[in-house]
PDB file of C-alpha atoms and ligand atoms in Angstrom:
ATOM      1  CA  MET A   1    -100.042 -19.744 -51.626  1.00  0.00           C
ATOM      2  CA  LYS A   2     -98.590 -22.455 -49.334  1.00  0.00           C
ATOM      3  CA  MET A   3    -100.892 -21.292 -46.580  1.00  0.00           C
ATOM      4  CA  GLU A   4    -103.855 -21.278 -48.941  1.00  0.00           C
ATOM      5  CA  ILE A   5    -103.155 -24.839 -50.105  1.00  0.00           C
ATOM      6  CA  THR A   6    -102.777 -26.018 -46.514  1.00  0.00           C
ATOM      7  CA  GLN A   7    -106.078 -24.439 -45.522  1.00  0.00           C
ATOM      8  CA  ARG A   8    -107.853 -25.815 -48.601  1.00  0.00           C
ATOM      9  CA  ILE A   9    -106.700 -29.358 -47.779  1.00  0.00           C
ATOM     10  CA  GLN A  10    -107.789 -29.025 -44.166  1.00  0.00           C
ATOM     11  CA  GLN A  11    -111.169 -27.603 -45.156  1.00  0.00           C
ATOM     12  CA  TYR A  12    -111.702 -30.281 -47.797  1.00  0.00           C
ATOM     13  CA  VAL A  13    -111.141 -33.098 -45.309  1.00  0.00           C
ATOM     14  CA  ARG A  14    -113.390 -31.400 -42.739  1.00  0.00           C
ATOM     15  CA  ASP A  15    -116.208 -31.088 -45.288  1.00  0.00           C
ATOM     16  CA  TYR A  16    -115.701 -34.517 -46.842  1.00  0.00           C
ATOM     17  CA  GLN A  17    -116.473 -36.368 -43.629  1.00  0.00           C
ATOM     18  CA  ASP A  18    -119.914 -34.726 -43.577  1.00  0.00           C
ATOM     19  CA  ASN A  19    -120.950 -36.632 -46.720  1.00  0.00           C
ATOM     20  CA  ASP A  20    -123.775 -39.027 -45.932  1.00  0.00           C
ATOM     21  CA  HIS A  21    -122.047 -42.037 -47.491  1.00  0.00           C
ATOM     22  CA  ILE A  22    -118.843 -41.504 -45.460  1.00  0.00           C
ATOM     23  CA  THR A  23    -118.464 -43.242 -42.103  1.00  0.00           C
ATOM     24  CA  SER A  24    -114.867 -42.174 -41.437  1.00  0.00           C
ATOM     25  CA  GLN A  25    -113.667 -39.225 -39.413  1.00  0.00           C
ATOM     26  CA  TRP A  26    -110.204 -37.705 -39.694  1.00  0.00           C
ATOM     27  CA  GLY A  27    -107.977 -35.338 -37.763  1.00  0.00           C
ATOM     28  CA  VAL A  28    -106.579 -32.059 -39.087  1.00  0.00           C
ATOM     29  CA  PRO A  29    -104.198 -32.757 -41.998  1.00  0.00           C
ATOM     30  CA  LEU A  30    -100.546 -31.704 -41.920  1.00  0.00           C
ATOM     31  CA  VAL A  31     -99.109 -30.326 -45.157  1.00  0.00           C
ATOM     32  CA  GLY A  32     -95.502 -30.006 -46.347  1.00  0.00           C
ATOM     33  CA  PHE A  33     -93.821 -28.957 -49.579  1.00  0.00           C
ATOM     34  CA  ALA A  34     -90.899 -31.051 -50.825  1.00  0.00           C
ATOM     35  CA  ASP A  35     -88.251 -29.652 -53.133  1.00  0.00           C
ATOM     36  CA  ALA A  36     -88.838 -31.571 -56.384  1.00  0.00           C
ATOM     37  CA  HIS A  37     -85.093 -31.428 -57.054  1.00  0.00           C
ATOM     38  CA  HIS A  38     -83.878 -32.267 -53.560  1.00  0.00           C
ATOM     39  CA  PRO A  39     -80.768 -34.496 -53.818  1.00  0.00           C
ATOM     40  CA  GLU A  40     -82.520 -37.124 -51.706  1.00  0.00           C
ATOM     41  CA  MET A  41     -85.334 -37.282 -54.272  1.00  0.00           C
ATOM     42  CA  MET A  42     -82.975 -38.762 -56.842  1.00  0.00           C
ATOM     43  CA  ALA A  43     -81.651 -41.087 -54.150  1.00  0.00           C
ATOM     44  CA  LEU A  44     -85.059 -42.822 -54.092  1.00  0.00           C
ATOM     45  CA  LYS A  45     -83.979 -44.543 -57.291  1.00  0.00           C
ATOM     46  CA  HIS A  46     -81.208 -46.230 -55.325  1.00  0.00           C
ATOM     47  CA  LEU A  47     -83.109 -46.651 -52.092  1.00  0.00           C
ATOM     48  CA  ILE A  48     -86.331 -48.080 -53.572  1.00  0.00           C
ATOM     49  CA  SER A  49     -85.915 -48.850 -57.286  1.00  0.00           C
ATOM     50  CA  PRO A  50     -84.371 -47.392 -60.462  1.00  0.00           C
ATOM     51  CA  ALA A  51     -87.984 -47.369 -61.689  1.00  0.00           C
ATOM     52  CA  HIS A  52     -89.091 -44.970 -58.955  1.00  0.00           C
ATOM     53  CA  VAL A  53     -90.781 -42.049 -60.713  1.00  0.00           C
ATOM     54  CA  MET A  54     -89.327 -38.567 -60.281  1.00  0.00           C
ATOM     55  CA  PRO A  55     -91.431 -35.373 -60.013  1.00  0.00           C
ATOM     56  CA  TRP A  56     -90.111 -34.161 -63.366  1.00  0.00           C
ATOM     57  CA  ASP A  57     -91.454 -37.344 -64.988  1.00  0.00           C
ATOM     58  CA  ILE A  58     -94.904 -36.079 -64.022  1.00  0.00           C
ATOM     59  CA  LEU A  59     -94.366 -32.383 -64.737  1.00  0.00           C
ATOM     60  CA  ALA A  60     -91.368 -31.248 -66.759  1.00  0.00           C
ATOM     61  CA  ASP A  61     -91.243 -27.972 -64.821  1.00  0.00           C
ATOM     62  CA  ALA A  62     -91.938 -29.459 -61.388  1.00  0.00           C
ATOM     63  CA  THR A  63     -90.668 -27.378 -58.490  1.00  0.00           C
ATOM     64  CA  LEU A  64     -92.479 -28.804 -55.460  1.00  0.00           C
ATOM     65  CA  VAL A  65     -94.342 -31.876 -54.325  1.00  0.00           C
ATOM     66  CA  ILE A  66     -97.227 -31.072 -51.994  1.00  0.00           C
ATOM     67  CA  ALA A  67     -97.372 -33.856 -49.410  1.00  0.00           C
ATOM     68  CA  TYR A  68    -100.091 -34.175 -46.824  1.00  0.00           C
ATOM     69  CA  PHE A  69    -100.824 -36.463 -43.906  1.00  0.00           C
ATOM     70  CA  VAL A  70    -104.413 -37.169 -42.884  1.00  0.00           C
ATOM     71  CA  PRO A  71    -104.543 -38.517 -39.327  1.00  0.00           C
ATOM     72  CA  PHE A  72    -106.968 -41.240 -38.332  1.00  0.00           C
ATOM     73  CA  THR A  73    -108.882 -40.867 -35.059  1.00  0.00           C
ATOM     74  CA  ARG A  74    -108.114 -42.481 -31.712  1.00  0.00           C
ATOM     75  CA  GLU A  75    -111.565 -44.096 -31.819  1.00  0.00           C
ATOM     76  CA  LEU A  76    -110.729 -45.807 -35.097  1.00  0.00           C
ATOM     77  CA  ALA A  77    -107.359 -46.932 -33.758  1.00  0.00           C
ATOM     78  CA  GLN A  78    -109.075 -48.494 -30.753  1.00  0.00           C
ATOM     79  CA  THR A  79    -111.249 -50.640 -33.032  1.00  0.00           C
ATOM     80  CA  ASN A  80    -108.064 -52.017 -34.572  1.00  0.00           C
ATOM     81  CA  VAL A  81    -106.588 -52.702 -31.129  1.00  0.00           C
ATOM     82  CA  ARG A  82    -109.645 -54.658 -30.050  1.00  0.00           C
ATOM     83  CA  SER A  83    -110.104 -56.709 -33.224  1.00  0.00           C
ATOM     84  CA  GLY A  84    -107.480 -59.367 -32.523  1.00  0.00           C
ATOM     85  CA  THR A  85    -105.112 -60.561 -35.214  1.00  0.00           C
ATOM     86  CA  LEU A  86    -107.117 -59.239 -38.140  1.00  0.00           C
ATOM     87  CA  SER A  87    -107.973 -55.593 -38.748  1.00  0.00           C
ATOM     88  CA  SER A  88    -111.303 -54.219 -37.676  1.00  0.00           C
ATOM     89  CA  PRO A  89    -113.948 -53.650 -40.384  1.00  0.00           C
ATOM     90  CA  GLU A  90    -113.884 -49.964 -39.444  1.00  0.00           C
ATOM     91  CA  TRP A  91    -110.148 -49.860 -40.145  1.00  0.00           C
ATOM     92  CA  ALA A  92    -110.562 -51.476 -43.554  1.00  0.00           C
ATOM     93  CA  ARG A  93    -113.412 -49.173 -44.486  1.00  0.00           C
ATOM     94  CA  THR A  94    -111.559 -46.031 -43.445  1.00  0.00           C
ATOM     95  CA  TYR A  95    -108.524 -47.166 -45.423  1.00  0.00           C
ATOM     96  CA  GLU A  96    -110.641 -47.400 -48.573  1.00  0.00           C
ATOM     97  CA  GLU A  97    -112.585 -44.210 -47.879  1.00  0.00           C
ATOM     98  CA  THR A  98    -109.351 -42.310 -47.303  1.00  0.00           C
ATOM     99  CA  ASN A  99    -107.872 -43.468 -50.594  1.00  0.00           C
ATOM    100  CA  THR A 100    -111.065 -42.507 -52.425  1.00  0.00           C
ATOM    101  CA  MET A 101    -111.009 -39.089 -50.768  1.00  0.00           C
ATOM    102  CA  PHE A 102    -107.389 -38.612 -51.860  1.00  0.00           C
ATOM    103  CA  GLU A 103    -108.349 -39.083 -55.516  1.00  0.00           C
ATOM    104  CA  GLN A 104    -110.998 -36.380 -55.264  1.00  0.00           C
ATOM    105  CA  LEU A 105    -108.955 -34.037 -53.098  1.00  0.00           C
ATOM    106  CA  ASN A 106    -105.978 -34.263 -55.437  1.00  0.00           C
ATOM    107  CA  HIS A 107    -108.233 -33.493 -58.389  1.00  0.00           C
ATOM    108  CA  TYR A 108    -109.532 -30.459 -56.476  1.00  0.00           C
ATOM    109  CA  LEU A 109    -105.976 -29.273 -55.738  1.00  0.00           C
ATOM    110  CA  ILE A 110    -105.032 -29.620 -59.404  1.00  0.00           C
ATOM    111  CA  GLU A 111    -108.057 -27.511 -60.332  1.00  0.00           C
ATOM    112  CA  ILE A 112    -107.153 -24.797 -57.823  1.00  0.00           C
ATOM    113  CA  LEU A 113    -103.547 -24.639 -58.974  1.00  0.00           C
ATOM    114  CA  THR A 114    -104.470 -24.694 -62.646  1.00  0.00           C
ATOM    115  CA  ALA A 115    -106.990 -21.878 -62.124  1.00  0.00           C
ATOM    116  CA  GLN A 116    -104.159 -19.785 -60.682  1.00  0.00           C
ATOM    117  CA  GLY A 117    -101.919 -20.393 -63.668  1.00  0.00           C
ATOM    118  CA  TYR A 118     -99.772 -23.219 -62.280  1.00  0.00           C
ATOM    119  CA  HIS A 119     -99.307 -26.766 -63.485  1.00  0.00           C
ATOM    120  CA  ALA A 120    -100.077 -29.736 -61.253  1.00  0.00           C
ATOM    121  CA  GLY A 121    -100.381 -33.499 -61.564  1.00  0.00           C
ATOM    122  CA  ILE A 122    -100.242 -36.787 -59.711  1.00  0.00           C
ATOM    123  CA  SER A 123     -98.185 -39.909 -60.189  1.00  0.00           C
ATOM    124  CA  GLN A 124    -100.186 -42.805 -61.629  1.00  0.00           C
ATOM    125  CA  GLU A 125     -97.830 -45.059 -59.672  1.00  0.00           C
ATOM    126  CA  ALA A 126     -99.418 -43.815 -56.453  1.00  0.00           C
ATOM    127  CA  ALA A 127    -102.545 -45.822 -57.272  1.00  0.00           C
ATOM    128  CA  THR A 128    -100.782 -49.146 -57.682  1.00  0.00           C
ATOM    129  CA  PHE A 129     -97.738 -51.151 -56.593  1.00  0.00           C
ATOM    130  CA  ASP A 130     -95.553 -53.954 -57.854  1.00  0.00           C
ATOM    131  CA  ARG A 131     -97.200 -57.094 -56.487  1.00  0.00           C
ATOM    132  CA  GLU A 132     -94.100 -59.220 -56.985  1.00  0.00           C
ATOM    133  CA  LYS A 133     -91.534 -56.936 -55.431  1.00  0.00           C
ATOM    134  CA  LEU A 134     -94.140 -55.398 -53.114  1.00  0.00           C
ATOM    135  CA  ILE A 135     -92.869 -51.887 -53.642  1.00  0.00           C
ATOM    136  CA  SER A 136     -94.413 -48.698 -54.984  1.00  0.00           C
ATOM    137  CA  TYR A 137     -92.638 -46.696 -57.657  1.00  0.00           C
ATOM    138  CA  TRP A 138     -94.006 -43.528 -56.088  1.00  0.00           C
ATOM    139  CA  SER A 139     -93.445 -43.633 -52.349  1.00  0.00           C
ATOM    140  CA  GLN A 140     -95.816 -41.186 -50.673  1.00  0.00           C
ATOM    141  CA  ARG A 141     -94.076 -41.645 -47.336  1.00  0.00           C
ATOM    142  CA  HIS A 142     -90.559 -41.018 -48.601  1.00  0.00           C
ATOM    143  CA  ILE A 143     -91.686 -37.893 -50.409  1.00  0.00           C
ATOM    144  CA  ALA A 144     -93.584 -36.745 -47.324  1.00  0.00           C
ATOM    145  CA  ARG A 145     -90.322 -37.132 -45.406  1.00  0.00           C
ATOM    146  CA  LEU A 146     -88.584 -34.847 -47.876  1.00  0.00           C
ATOM    147  CA  ALA A 147     -91.442 -32.388 -47.322  1.00  0.00           C
ATOM    148  CA  GLY A 148     -90.471 -32.246 -43.653  1.00  0.00           C
ATOM    149  CA  LEU A 149     -93.519 -34.052 -42.312  1.00  0.00           C
ATOM    150  CA  GLY A 150     -91.695 -36.580 -40.162  1.00  0.00           C
ATOM    151  CA  THR A 151     -89.092 -39.301 -39.739  1.00  0.00           C
ATOM    152  CA  PHE A 152     -89.398 -43.058 -40.163  1.00  0.00           C
ATOM    153  CA  GLY A 153     -90.078 -45.285 -37.209  1.00  0.00           C
ATOM    154  CA  VAL A 154     -89.164 -48.929 -36.727  1.00  0.00           C
ATOM    155  CA  ASN A 155     -92.698 -49.629 -37.990  1.00  0.00           C
ATOM    156  CA  ASN A 156     -91.792 -48.147 -41.411  1.00  0.00           C
ATOM    157  CA  MET A 157     -94.279 -45.360 -40.937  1.00  0.00           C
ATOM    158  CA  LEU A 158     -93.456 -41.693 -41.014  1.00  0.00           C
ATOM    159  CA  ILE A 159     -93.924 -40.256 -37.539  1.00  0.00           C
ATOM    160  CA  THR A 160     -95.216 -36.693 -37.745  1.00  0.00           C
ATOM    161  CA  ARG A 161     -95.693 -34.190 -34.952  1.00  0.00           C
ATOM    162  CA  VAL A 162     -99.206 -35.637 -34.533  1.00  0.00           C
ATOM    163  CA  GLY A 163     -98.166 -39.259 -34.847  1.00  0.00           C
ATOM    164  CA  CYS A 164     -98.090 -41.943 -37.520  1.00  0.00           C
ATOM    165  CA  CYS A 165    -101.647 -43.322 -37.454  1.00  0.00           C
ATOM    166  CA  GLY A 166    -103.037 -42.042 -40.753  1.00  0.00           C
ATOM    167  CA  ARG A 167    -102.310 -41.875 -44.468  1.00  0.00           C
ATOM    168  CA  TYR A 168    -100.314 -39.781 -46.949  1.00  0.00           C
ATOM    169  CA  SER A 169    -100.891 -38.368 -50.421  1.00  0.00           C
ATOM    170  CA  THR A 170     -99.035 -36.057 -52.804  1.00  0.00           C
ATOM    171  CA  VAL A 171     -99.475 -33.657 -55.745  1.00  0.00           C
ATOM    172  CA  VAL A 172     -96.643 -32.415 -57.990  1.00  0.00           C
ATOM    173  CA  THR A 173     -96.708 -28.751 -59.025  1.00  0.00           C
ATOM    174  CA  ASN A 174     -94.596 -25.956 -60.487  1.00  0.00           C
ATOM    175  CA  LEU A 175     -95.671 -23.564 -57.741  1.00  0.00           C
ATOM    176  CA  ASP A 176     -93.119 -20.838 -57.141  1.00  0.00           C
ATOM    177  CA  ALA A 177     -92.575 -21.102 -53.379  1.00  0.00           C
ATOM    178  CA  ALA A 178     -89.843 -22.058 -50.922  1.00  0.00           C
ATOM    179  CA  PRO A 179     -89.697 -25.793 -50.152  1.00  0.00           C
ATOM    180  CA  ASP A 180     -89.727 -27.221 -46.654  1.00  0.00           C
ATOM    181  CA  THR A 181     -86.730 -29.234 -45.525  1.00  0.00           C
ATOM    182  CA  PRO A 182     -86.578 -32.793 -44.165  1.00  0.00           C
ATOM    183  CA  MET A 183     -86.793 -33.180 -40.413  1.00  0.00           C
ATOM    184  CA  ARG A 184     -83.455 -34.415 -39.103  1.00  0.00           C
ATOM    185  CA  GLU A 185     -84.349 -35.227 -35.499  1.00  0.00           C
ATOM    186  CA  GLU A 186     -85.533 -38.776 -34.873  1.00  0.00           C
ATOM    187  CA  ARG A 187     -89.122 -39.140 -33.666  1.00  0.00           C
ATOM    188  CA  CYS A 188     -89.033 -42.908 -33.124  1.00  0.00           C
ATOM    189  CA  LEU A 189     -88.134 -43.818 -29.531  1.00  0.00           C
ATOM    190  CA  TYR A 190     -86.104 -46.830 -30.583  1.00  0.00           C
ATOM    191  CA  LYS A 191     -84.118 -44.882 -33.142  1.00  0.00           C
ATOM    192  CA  ARG A 192     -83.704 -42.057 -30.676  1.00  0.00           C
ATOM    193  CA  ARG A 193     -82.612 -43.913 -27.591  1.00  0.00           C
ATOM    194  CA  GLY A 194     -82.943 -47.642 -28.148  1.00  0.00           C
ATOM    195  CA  THR A 195     -86.160 -48.056 -26.162  1.00  0.00           C
ATOM    196  CA  CYS A 196     -89.770 -48.951 -26.997  1.00  0.00           C
ATOM    197  CA  GLY A 197     -90.030 -51.429 -29.882  1.00  0.00           C
ATOM    198  CA  ILE A 198     -93.708 -51.911 -29.037  1.00  0.00           C
ATOM    199  CA  CYS A 199     -94.721 -51.913 -32.701  1.00  0.00           C
ATOM    200  CA  VAL A 200     -92.611 -55.061 -33.161  1.00  0.00           C
ATOM    201  CA  THR A 201     -94.502 -56.870 -30.428  1.00  0.00           C
ATOM    202  CA  HIS A 202     -97.814 -56.083 -32.154  1.00  0.00           C
ATOM    203  CA  CYS A 203     -96.868 -57.611 -35.483  1.00  0.00           C
ATOM    204  CA  PRO A 204     -98.900 -60.801 -35.986  1.00  0.00           C
ATOM    205  CA  SER A 205     -96.591 -62.294 -38.593  1.00  0.00           C
ATOM    206  CA  GLY A 206     -93.063 -61.552 -37.395  1.00  0.00           C
ATOM    207  CA  ALA A 207     -92.668 -59.279 -40.408  1.00  0.00           C
ATOM    208  CA  LEU A 208     -91.464 -56.453 -38.232  1.00  0.00           C
ATOM    209  CA  THR A 209     -88.329 -56.838 -36.147  1.00  0.00           C
ATOM    210  CA  LEU A 210     -85.929 -54.377 -34.599  1.00  0.00           C
ATOM    211  CA  ASP A 211     -83.465 -55.330 -37.311  1.00  0.00           C
ATOM    212  CA  GLY A 212     -85.702 -54.959 -40.325  1.00  0.00           C
ATOM    213  CA  TYR A 213     -88.917 -55.599 -42.127  1.00  0.00           C
ATOM    214  CA  ASP A 214     -89.996 -58.575 -44.235  1.00  0.00           C
ATOM    215  CA  ARG A 215     -92.497 -57.176 -46.737  1.00  0.00           C
ATOM    216  CA  LYS A 216     -93.538 -60.630 -47.943  1.00  0.00           C
ATOM    217  CA  LYS A 217     -94.611 -61.710 -44.471  1.00  0.00           C
ATOM    218  CA  CYS A 218     -96.423 -58.407 -44.034  1.00  0.00           C
ATOM    219  CA  PHE A 219     -98.236 -58.807 -47.333  1.00  0.00           C
ATOM    220  CA  GLN A 220     -99.484 -62.262 -46.307  1.00  0.00           C
ATOM    221  CA  VAL A 221    -101.275 -60.627 -43.390  1.00  0.00           C
ATOM    222  CA  CYS A 222    -102.709 -57.972 -45.729  1.00  0.00           C
ATOM    223  CA  LEU A 223    -104.035 -60.733 -47.990  1.00  0.00           C
ATOM    224  CA  GLN A 224    -105.654 -62.497 -45.044  1.00  0.00           C
ATOM    225  CA  ASN A 225    -107.418 -59.251 -44.231  1.00  0.00           C
ATOM    226  CA  ALA A 226    -108.456 -58.728 -47.852  1.00  0.00           C
ATOM    227  CA  ALA A 227    -110.099 -62.149 -47.868  1.00  0.00           C
ATOM    228  CA  VAL A 228    -112.265 -61.083 -44.937  1.00  0.00           C
ATOM    229  CA  HIS A 229    -112.740 -57.363 -45.622  1.00  0.00           C
ATOM    230  CA  ASN A 230    -114.066 -57.649 -49.149  1.00  0.00           C
ATOM    231  CA  THR A 231    -117.064 -55.333 -49.086  1.00  0.00           C
ATOM    232  CA  PHE A 232    -115.417 -51.918 -48.918  1.00  0.00           C
ATOM    233  CA  GLY A 233    -113.803 -51.949 -52.360  1.00  0.00           C
ATOM    234  CA  SER A 234    -110.128 -52.052 -53.239  1.00  0.00           C
ATOM    235  CA  SER A 235    -108.295 -48.779 -53.759  1.00  0.00           C
ATOM    236  CA  TYR A 236    -105.391 -49.946 -55.871  1.00  0.00           C
ATOM    237  CA  THR A 237    -105.441 -50.508 -59.602  1.00  0.00           C
ATOM    238  CA  LYS A 238    -103.572 -53.138 -61.571  1.00  0.00           C
ATOM    239  CA  GLU A 239    -100.201 -51.938 -62.829  1.00  0.00           C
ATOM    240  CA  ASP A 240    -101.595 -51.526 -66.345  1.00  0.00           C
ATOM    241  CA  GLY A 241    -104.329 -49.297 -64.886  1.00  0.00           C
ATOM    242  CA  THR A 242    -107.178 -51.703 -65.668  1.00  0.00           C
ATOM    243  CA  GLY A 243    -109.447 -52.445 -62.731  1.00  0.00           C
ATOM    244  CA  THR A 244    -108.601 -53.083 -59.112  1.00  0.00           C
ATOM    245  CA  ASN A 245    -105.737 -55.351 -58.158  1.00  0.00           C
ATOM    246  CA  SER A 246    -107.423 -57.088 -55.245  1.00  0.00           C
ATOM    247  CA  SER A 247    -110.877 -58.223 -54.256  1.00  0.00           C
ATOM    248  CA  GLY A 248    -110.584 -56.773 -50.780  1.00  0.00           C
ATOM    249  CA  SER A 249    -108.872 -54.337 -48.443  1.00  0.00           C
ATOM    250  CA  GLU A 250    -105.195 -55.217 -48.056  1.00  0.00           C
ATOM    251  CA  VAL A 251    -104.749 -53.747 -44.611  1.00  0.00           C
ATOM    252  CA  CYS A 252    -103.334 -54.538 -41.187  1.00  0.00           C
ATOM    253  CA  GLY A 253    -102.149 -51.501 -39.231  1.00  0.00           C
ATOM    254  CA  LYS A 254    -101.399 -53.316 -35.967  1.00  0.00           C
ATOM    255  CA  CYS A 255     -98.011 -51.614 -35.785  1.00  0.00           C
ATOM    256  CA  VAL A 256     -99.501 -48.092 -35.837  1.00  0.00           C
ATOM    257  CA  VAL A 257    -102.100 -48.519 -33.102  1.00  0.00           C
ATOM    258  CA  ASN A 258    -101.616 -48.678 -29.345  1.00  0.00           C
ATOM    259  CA  VAL A 259     -98.033 -47.502 -29.751  1.00  0.00           C
ATOM    260  CA  PRO A 260     -96.443 -44.381 -28.226  1.00  0.00           C
ATOM    261  CA  CYS A 261     -95.995 -42.760 -31.641  1.00  0.00           C
ATOM    262  CA  ALA A 262     -99.559 -43.350 -32.912  1.00  0.00           C
ATOM    263  CA  PHE A 263    -100.905 -39.914 -32.001  1.00  0.00           C
ATOM    264  CA  SER A 264     -97.873 -38.182 -30.626  1.00  0.00           C
ATOM    265  CA  GLY A 265     -94.924 -36.857 -32.482  1.00  0.00           C
ATOM    266  CA  LEU A 266     -92.847 -37.243 -29.298  1.00  0.00           C
ATOM    267  CA  GLU A 267     -90.356 -34.521 -28.591  1.00  0.00           C
ATOM    268  CA  PRO A 268     -87.790 -34.561 -31.411  1.00  0.00           C
ATOM    269  CA  VAL A 269     -84.308 -34.586 -29.930  1.00  0.00           C
ATOM    270  CA  ARG A 270     -80.961 -35.748 -31.199  1.00  0.00           C
ATOM    271  CA  VAL A 271     -79.496 -38.502 -29.057  1.00  0.00           C
ATOM    272  CA  LYS A 272     -77.091 -41.353 -29.587  1.00  0.00           C
ATOM    273  CA  ARG A 273     -78.636 -44.739 -30.221  1.00  0.00           C
ATOM    274  CA  THR A 274     -78.091 -47.119 -27.353  1.00  0.00           C
ATOM    275  CA  GLY A 275     -79.109 -50.574 -26.295  1.00  0.00           C
ATOM    276  CA  ASN A 276     -81.786 -52.808 -27.607  1.00  0.00           C
ATOM    277  CA  CYS A 277     -84.412 -52.968 -24.903  1.00  0.00           C
ATOM    278  CA  ILE A 278     -88.146 -52.978 -25.343  1.00  0.00           C
ATOM    279  CA  ASP A 279     -89.229 -51.091 -22.289  1.00  0.00           C
ATOM    280  CA  GLU A 280     -91.115 -47.965 -23.268  1.00  0.00           C
ATOM    281  CA  PRO A 281     -94.480 -47.828 -21.437  1.00  0.00           C
TER     282      PRO A 281
HETATM  283  S1  SF4 B   1     -93.759 -48.013 -31.520  1.00  0.00           S
HETATM  284 FE1  SF4 B   1     -91.848 -47.269 -30.623  1.00  0.00          FE
HETATM  285  S2  SF4 B   1     -90.210 -48.339 -31.765  1.00  0.00           S
HETATM  286 FE2  SF4 B   1     -92.115 -48.566 -32.941  1.00  0.00          FE
HETATM  287  S3  SF4 B   1     -92.044 -46.839 -34.409  1.00  0.00           S
HETATM  288 FE3  SF4 B   1     -93.200 -46.144 -32.621  1.00  0.00          FE
HETATM  289  S4  SF4 B   1     -91.690 -45.125 -31.280  1.00  0.00           S
HETATM  290 FE4  SF4 B   1     -90.548 -46.371 -32.808  1.00  0.00          FE
HETATM  291  S1  SF4 B   2     -98.720 -53.944 -41.121  1.00  0.00           S
HETATM  292 FE1  SF4 B   2     -99.163 -55.705 -39.774  1.00  0.00          FE
HETATM  293  S2  SF4 B   2     -98.017 -57.459 -40.622  1.00  0.00           S
HETATM  294 FE2  SF4 B   2     -97.208 -55.562 -41.555  1.00  0.00          FE
HETATM  295  S3  SF4 B   2     -95.452 -55.008 -40.254  1.00  0.00           S
HETATM  296 FE3  SF4 B   2     -97.242 -53.883 -39.446  1.00  0.00          FE
HETATM  297  S4  SF4 B   2     -98.091 -55.221 -37.856  1.00  0.00           S
HETATM  298 FE4  SF4 B   2     -96.700 -56.492 -39.099  1.00  0.00          FE
END
């Protein structure tokens, strides 16, 4: 069944980009299956917020969370390299089209699982975020990490074996199958050996540093983009579920393009962290 779900997701994305109203193209999705009761799942309440939703809040008999990563294309990334401080229109549009596809793909997955006698559901928190604290109470990326899809880079993105330039989604189910385990080897060059740091140099606001991430500064850049990219819709709903929470596309993505980890998972090896240089070509 894990293989079938993986193939269905990959086929769905392949077919979806043939729709006439879709301008985006995507790479082949990666799929992982997180243990709904993994000890590090509960730890998200400490790491992110006590309000972070747990899989069993969505399905009482949850066993797994299906997590998938849909890669963007190199061509799309190049538009966001060339567009200066703001995101490219293509980037903003693909962001919105990807989120819309996720809604439909997740609905399709729920139908498939239900037809086979399983339960499945999604977190409503995935469609919104706390605009004061600037956090989500359902972190797709943290759950994708538990599903073994990758490790976090300095840029706060999960770096998979095909890179970090793309987006994540999840579906909770009671499927009876063995979970995947989190990847333990670092894929970020800086975390691995203290080199690179290129993502930091791309950040237009100083939100990203080698020592941490200022989500308020980052969000200011996203708002500047939303003011300009306001014709592609807005994927996120208000926290009470009524309407969209922004008049534009709150995007940036400068720290996931033109970086060594954008389309390469890099060879995962365990090494001691050293130094603090920014020298990776
Ligand atoms: S650009 Fe370099 S430092 Fe930044 S996340 Fe990627 S590998 Fe890590
Ligand atoms: S998304 Fe943009 S503003 Fe936010 S950390 Fe990345 S480069 Fe900086």
